[in-house]
Amino acid sequence: MSVDVDKMNLPSRPEMIDFQGVSMVHYFTDNWANVQNFQARPDDILIATYPKAGTTWVSYILDLLYFGQTSPERQTSMPIYERVPFLELTIPSLDSGKDLADKLPTSPRLIKTHFPVQFVPQSFWEQNCRMIYVARNAKDNMVSYFHFERMNMVQPEPGDWNSYIHKFMEGKIVYGPWYDHVNGWWKKKQTYSKIHYMFYEDLTEDTGREIDKLCHFLGLSPTAEEKQRITDRVQFDNMKKDDMTNYSTLPVMDFKISPFMRKGKVGDWKNHFTVAQSEQFDEDYKKKMKDPTLQFRTEI
Ligand code: A3P
């Protein structure tokens, strides 16, 4: 893919800002008032994740579950980021995520956000919407985010790997600390029953089982054949070669640096961390992740 960032009038890379105590870039805060006033409907489904935890994967599963049979042309003609708009994204010369969400003709509307739980627009709670949160272990999440920041012009430059580890541990990356994000949503689940909290590692281990759990949460009952068809379709290799799911149509990413569908593995962190880096990270992790009920797997 050739990147035509100039045409979109994007500055080279955005500055990091402190936004209500969370590190952000303006692309995700410029439309703040409109996003906060978003009018959710009771059947809207919010897919929430820390960036790079498997948002696209789960978005595609949901899109197929709801519309795979009734509107198959969606999957072949609309990129996933239009089928499942990214609520807070505002890039000059592209429709804002909020406008795309407003215009969605589907029922339910599938909407994506990377917001920490405290930033979610009020109406989603008021309308008692279903929410699906996907979490991924910190080390793989960080590796994926590092490569994403290298290739994505709407993110700040990640710098070298070693300094990136420190930025991640300090939460000085876009959307703030991973630790607060996964814990904040986990805690919210204790008081708001309509959150389905799932893990990237579980999805990798047994996609069919996780689709069953999702169906149970959503009250869907696809046939065994349909479930199998979806399970096959959402496998990494299939999504990687599908231009409607691999982000090759979005001209802010430079695939020559790194592809969006990069590896799709649990445990790739072992190819990045030195033993010393891993030990330092684990030490810090223990101090931040005190809730014994929230456990991640770094290998399967
Ligand atoms: P890697 O960079 O580790 O490959 P998000 O959609 O939240 O941006 O997350 C992107 C990450 O999810 C990338 O991780 C991507 O490869 C991975 N991913 C997307 N679809 C996947 C699939 N079907 N199976 C496994 N991993 C997938």
Coordinates of C-alpha atoms and ligand atoms in Angstrom, one line a residue:
M1 CA 0.0 0.0 0.0
S2 CA 1.3 3.5 -0.7
V3 CA 0.8 6.0 2.1
D4 CA -0.5 9.3 1.0
V5 CA -0.4 11.1 4.3
D6 CA 0.2 14.5 2.6
K7 CA -3.1 14.5 0.8
M8 CA -4.8 14.2 4.1
N9 CA -3.1 17.3 5.6
L10 CA -1.8 15.3 8.5
P11 CA 1.1 16.7 10.4
S12 CA 4.1 14.3 10.5
R13 CA 3.3 12.9 14.0
P14 CA 1.0 14.1 16.7
E15 CA 2.2 15.4 20.1
M16 CA 1.3 13.5 23.2
I17 CA -1.1 15.5 25.4
D18 CA -2.3 15.0 29.0
F19 CA -6.1 14.8 28.7
Q20 CA -7.9 14.5 32.0
G21 CA -5.0 12.6 33.4
V22 CA -4.6 10.2 30.5
S23 CA -2.0 10.5 27.7
M24 CA -3.8 11.0 24.4
V25 CA -3.3 12.6 21.0
H26 CA -5.7 15.2 19.5
Y27 CA -7.1 12.7 16.9
F28 CA -9.0 11.1 19.8
T29 CA -10.0 14.2 21.7
D30 CA -10.7 16.9 19.1
N31 CA -14.4 15.8 18.9
W32 CA -14.7 15.4 22.6
A33 CA -18.0 17.3 23.2
N34 CA -19.8 15.6 20.3
V35 CA -18.5 12.2 21.3
Q36 CA -19.6 12.7 24.9
N37 CA -23.0 13.7 23.7
F38 CA -23.3 10.6 21.5
Q39 CA -26.9 9.3 21.7
A40 CA -26.6 5.6 22.2
R41 CA -29.6 3.3 21.6
P42 CA -30.5 0.4 23.8
D43 CA -29.4 -2.2 21.3
D44 CA -26.0 -0.6 20.4
I45 CA -23.1 -2.8 21.2
L46 CA -19.8 -1.2 22.3
I47 CA -16.6 -3.0 21.6
A48 CA -14.0 -1.6 24.0
T49 CA -10.3 -2.5 24.2
Y50 CA -6.9 -1.1 25.0
P51 CA -5.3 -0.6 21.5
K52 CA -3.9 -3.7 20.0
A53 CA -5.8 -6.2 22.2
G54 CA -7.8 -7.8 19.4
T55 CA -10.4 -5.1 18.6
T56 CA -10.6 -5.9 14.9
W57 CA -10.8 -9.6 15.5
V58 CA -13.8 -9.3 17.8
S59 CA -15.4 -6.6 15.6
Y60 CA -15.3 -8.9 12.6
I61 CA -16.8 -11.8 14.7
L62 CA -19.7 -9.6 15.8
D63 CA -20.2 -8.3 12.3
L64 CA -20.4 -11.8 10.9
L65 CA -22.7 -13.0 13.7
Y66 CA -25.2 -10.2 13.1
F67 CA -24.9 -9.5 9.4
G68 CA -22.9 -12.3 7.8
Q69 CA -26.0 -14.0 6.5
T70 CA -28.4 -11.1 6.0
S71 CA -26.0 -8.6 4.3
P72 CA -23.0 -10.6 3.0
E73 CA -22.1 -7.7 0.7
R74 CA -21.0 -5.7 3.8
Q75 CA -18.1 -8.0 4.3
T76 CA -16.9 -7.7 0.7
S77 CA -17.4 -4.0 0.1
M78 CA -17.0 -2.1 3.4
P79 CA -13.8 -2.0 5.4
I80 CA -14.2 -3.1 9.0
Y81 CA -13.5 0.4 10.3
E82 CA -16.7 1.6 8.5
R83 CA -18.8 -1.4 9.6
V84 CA -17.7 -0.8 13.2
P85 CA -16.8 2.9 13.5
F86 CA -14.2 4.0 15.9
L87 CA -16.2 6.4 18.0
E88 CA -13.6 9.0 19.1
L89 CA -11.5 9.0 15.9
T90 CA -11.4 12.4 14.2
I91 CA -9.0 12.7 11.3
P92 CA -9.2 15.7 8.9
S93 CA -10.8 14.7 5.6
L94 CA -12.2 11.5 6.9
D95 CA -15.7 11.1 8.4
S96 CA -15.4 11.2 12.2
G97 CA -16.1 8.0 14.0
K98 CA -19.0 9.7 15.8
D99 CA -20.6 10.7 12.4
L100 CA -20.1 7.2 11.0
A101 CA -21.7 5.7 14.1
D102 CA -24.7 8.2 13.9
K103 CA -25.2 7.2 10.2
L104 CA -25.0 3.4 10.7
P105 CA -28.1 2.0 9.2
T106 CA -27.8 -1.3 11.0
S107 CA -29.6 -2.7 14.1
P108 CA -27.7 -3.3 16.3
R109 CA -25.0 -0.7 15.7
L110 CA -21.6 -2.0 16.4
I111 CA -19.3 0.7 17.8
K112 CA -15.6 0.6 18.7
T113 CA -13.8 2.6 21.4
H114 CA -10.4 2.5 23.1
F115 CA -11.6 4.7 25.9
P116 CA -10.7 3.9 29.5
V117 CA -14.0 3.2 31.2
Q118 CA -14.3 6.6 32.7
F119 CA -14.4 8.3 29.2
V120 CA -17.3 6.2 27.9
P121 CA -20.2 8.6 26.9
Q122 CA -23.0 8.6 29.5
S123 CA -25.8 7.5 27.2
F124 CA -24.2 4.0 26.8
W125 CA -24.7 3.5 30.5
E126 CA -28.1 5.1 30.5
Q127 CA -29.4 3.0 27.7
N128 CA -28.0 -0.1 29.4
C129 CA -26.1 -1.1 26.3
R130 CA -24.1 -4.3 26.0
M131 CA -20.4 -3.9 26.0
I132 CA -17.7 -6.3 25.0
Y133 CA -14.2 -5.7 26.5
V134 CA -11.2 -7.5 25.0
A135 CA -8.0 -7.7 27.1
R136 CA -4.6 -9.0 26.1
N137 CA -1.6 -9.8 28.2
A138 CA 0.5 -6.7 28.8
K139 CA 3.7 -8.0 27.2
D140 CA 2.1 -9.1 23.9
N141 CA -0.1 -6.0 23.9
M142 CA 3.0 -3.8 24.3
V143 CA 4.9 -5.5 21.5
S144 CA 1.9 -5.1 19.1
Y145 CA 1.5 -1.5 20.1
F146 CA 5.2 -0.8 19.6
H147 CA 5.0 -2.0 16.0
F148 CA 1.7 -0.3 15.4
E149 CA 3.2 3.1 16.5
R150 CA 6.1 2.5 14.1
M151 CA 3.8 2.3 11.2
N152 CA 0.8 4.5 12.1
M153 CA 1.1 8.2 11.3
V154 CA -1.6 9.2 13.7
Q155 CA 0.4 7.9 16.7
P156 CA 3.5 9.4 18.1
E157 CA 6.8 7.7 17.2
P158 CA 7.5 4.9 19.7
G159 CA 11.2 5.5 20.0
D160 CA 13.5 2.5 20.6
W161 CA 12.3 -0.7 22.2
N162 CA 14.0 -0.2 25.5
S163 CA 12.6 3.3 26.0
Y164 CA 9.2 2.1 24.9
I165 CA 9.1 -0.5 27.7
H166 CA 9.6 2.3 30.2
K167 CA 6.9 4.5 28.5
F168 CA 4.5 1.6 28.7
M169 CA 5.2 0.9 32.3
E170 CA 4.7 4.6 33.1
G171 CA 1.5 4.8 31.0
K172 CA 3.0 7.5 28.8
I173 CA 1.4 6.1 25.7
V174 CA -1.8 6.9 23.9
Y175 CA -4.8 5.9 26.0
G176 CA -2.7 5.9 29.2
P177 CA -1.7 3.0 31.4
W178 CA -2.6 -0.5 30.2
Y179 CA -2.8 -1.4 33.9
D180 CA -5.5 1.2 34.6
H181 CA -7.4 0.3 31.5
V182 CA -7.8 -3.4 32.0
N183 CA -8.5 -2.9 35.8
G184 CA -10.9 -0.1 35.3
W185 CA -13.1 -2.1 32.9
W186 CA -12.8 -5.2 35.1
K187 CA -14.0 -3.3 38.1
K188 CA -16.9 -1.8 36.2
K189 CA -18.0 -5.3 35.3
Q190 CA -18.7 -6.0 39.0
T191 CA -21.4 -3.3 39.1
Y192 CA -22.6 -3.1 35.4
S193 CA -23.7 -6.6 34.4
K194 CA -23.8 -6.0 30.7
I195 CA -20.0 -6.2 30.1
H196 CA -18.6 -9.3 28.6
Y197 CA -14.9 -9.3 29.5
M198 CA -12.9 -11.6 27.2
F199 CA -9.2 -12.3 26.7
Y200 CA -7.2 -12.4 23.4
E201 CA -5.4 -15.5 24.7
D202 CA -8.7 -17.4 25.2
L203 CA -9.8 -16.4 21.7
T204 CA -6.5 -17.7 20.3
E205 CA -6.8 -21.0 22.2
D206 CA -10.3 -21.8 21.2
T207 CA -12.1 -19.4 18.9
G208 CA -15.2 -21.5 18.7
R209 CA -15.6 -21.7 22.4
E210 CA -15.3 -17.9 22.8
I211 CA -17.8 -17.4 20.0
D212 CA -20.2 -19.6 22.0
K213 CA -19.7 -17.4 25.0
L214 CA -20.3 -14.3 23.0
C215 CA -23.5 -15.8 21.5
H216 CA -24.7 -16.6 25.0
F217 CA -24.0 -13.1 26.2
L218 CA -25.7 -11.6 23.1
G219 CA -28.6 -14.0 23.1
L220 CA -27.8 -15.3 19.6
S221 CA -28.1 -18.9 18.5
P222 CA -26.5 -19.4 15.1
T223 CA -26.5 -22.9 13.6
A224 CA -23.4 -25.1 14.1
E225 CA -22.6 -24.7 10.4
E226 CA -22.8 -20.9 10.7
K227 CA -20.6 -20.8 13.8
Q228 CA -18.0 -23.0 12.0
R229 CA -18.1 -20.8 9.0
I230 CA -17.5 -17.7 11.2
T231 CA -14.7 -19.5 13.1
D232 CA -12.9 -20.3 9.9
R233 CA -13.4 -16.9 8.4
V234 CA -11.9 -15.0 11.3
Q235 CA -8.7 -17.0 11.4
F236 CA -5.6 -14.8 11.2
D237 CA -4.5 -15.8 7.7
N238 CA -7.9 -15.2 6.3
M239 CA -8.2 -11.8 7.9
K240 CA -4.7 -10.9 6.8
K241 CA -5.4 -11.4 3.2
D242 CA -8.8 -9.8 3.2
D243 CA -8.5 -6.1 2.3
M244 CA -11.7 -5.3 4.1
T245 CA -10.3 -6.5 7.5
N246 CA -6.5 -5.9 7.1
Y247 CA -6.6 -2.1 7.1
S248 CA -4.7 -1.8 3.8
T249 CA -7.3 0.7 2.6
L250 CA -6.7 3.2 5.4
P251 CA -4.0 5.6 4.2
V252 CA -2.4 6.5 7.5
M253 CA -0.5 3.3 8.0
D254 CA 2.7 2.4 6.3
F255 CA 2.7 -1.4 5.7
K256 CA 6.3 -1.2 4.5
I257 CA 7.2 -0.6 8.1
S258 CA 4.9 -3.2 9.6
P259 CA 1.6 -4.7 8.6
F260 CA -1.6 -4.2 10.6
M261 CA -2.2 -8.0 10.8
R262 CA 1.3 -8.6 12.0
K263 CA 1.7 -12.0 13.7
G264 CA -1.4 -12.7 15.7
K265 CA 0.4 -14.8 18.3
V266 CA 0.4 -15.3 22.0
G267 CA 4.0 -15.2 23.3
D268 CA 5.7 -13.0 20.6
W269 CA 7.0 -10.9 23.5
K270 CA 9.7 -13.6 24.0
N271 CA 11.1 -12.4 20.7
H272 CA 11.4 -8.9 22.0
F273 CA 12.2 -8.8 25.7
T274 CA 15.6 -9.6 27.0
V275 CA 15.7 -11.6 30.2
A276 CA 16.6 -8.5 32.2
Q277 CA 13.8 -6.4 30.6
S278 CA 11.3 -9.2 31.3
E279 CA 12.3 -9.4 34.9
Q280 CA 12.2 -5.7 35.4
F281 CA 8.8 -5.6 33.7
D282 CA 7.4 -8.5 35.9
E283 CA 8.6 -6.8 39.0
D284 CA 6.8 -3.6 38.2
Y285 CA 3.7 -5.5 37.0
K286 CA 3.3 -7.2 40.4
K287 CA 3.1 -3.8 42.1
K288 CA 0.5 -2.5 39.7
M289 CA -1.7 -5.6 39.2
K290 CA -2.9 -6.4 42.7
D291 CA -6.4 -7.8 42.0
P292 CA -6.0 -11.6 42.2
T293 CA -9.3 -12.1 40.3
L294 CA -7.8 -10.5 37.1
Q295 CA -5.3 -12.9 35.7
F296 CA -3.5 -12.9 32.3
R297 CA -1.7 -15.6 30.4
T298 CA 1.5 -14.7 28.6
E299 CA 1.6 -18.1 26.9
I300 CA -0.9 -20.8 26.0
Ligands
A3P1 P1 -0.1 -8.4 16.5 O1 0.5 -7.1 16.3 O2 0.5 -9.1 17.7 O3 0.0 -9.3 15.3 P2 -6.4 -4.4 17.3 O4 -7.4 -4.9 16.3 O5 -6.9 -4.2 18.7 O6 -5.6 -3.2 16.8 O7 -5.3 -5.6 17.6 C1 -4.4 -5.9 16.5 C2 -3.7 -7.2 17.0 O8 -4.6 -8.3 16.9 C3 -2.5 -7.5 16.0 O9 -1.6 -8.3 16.9 C4 -3.2 -8.4 15.1 O10 -2.4 -9.2 14.3 C5 -4.1 -9.2 16.0 N1 -5.2 -9.9 15.3 C6 -6.1 -9.4 14.5 N2 -6.9 -10.4 14.0 C7 -6.5 -11.5 14.5 C8 -6.9 -12.9 14.4 N3 -7.9 -13.2 13.6 N4 -6.2 -13.8 15.0 C9 -5.1 -13.5 15.8 N5 -4.7 -12.2 16.0 C10 -5.4 -11.2 15.4

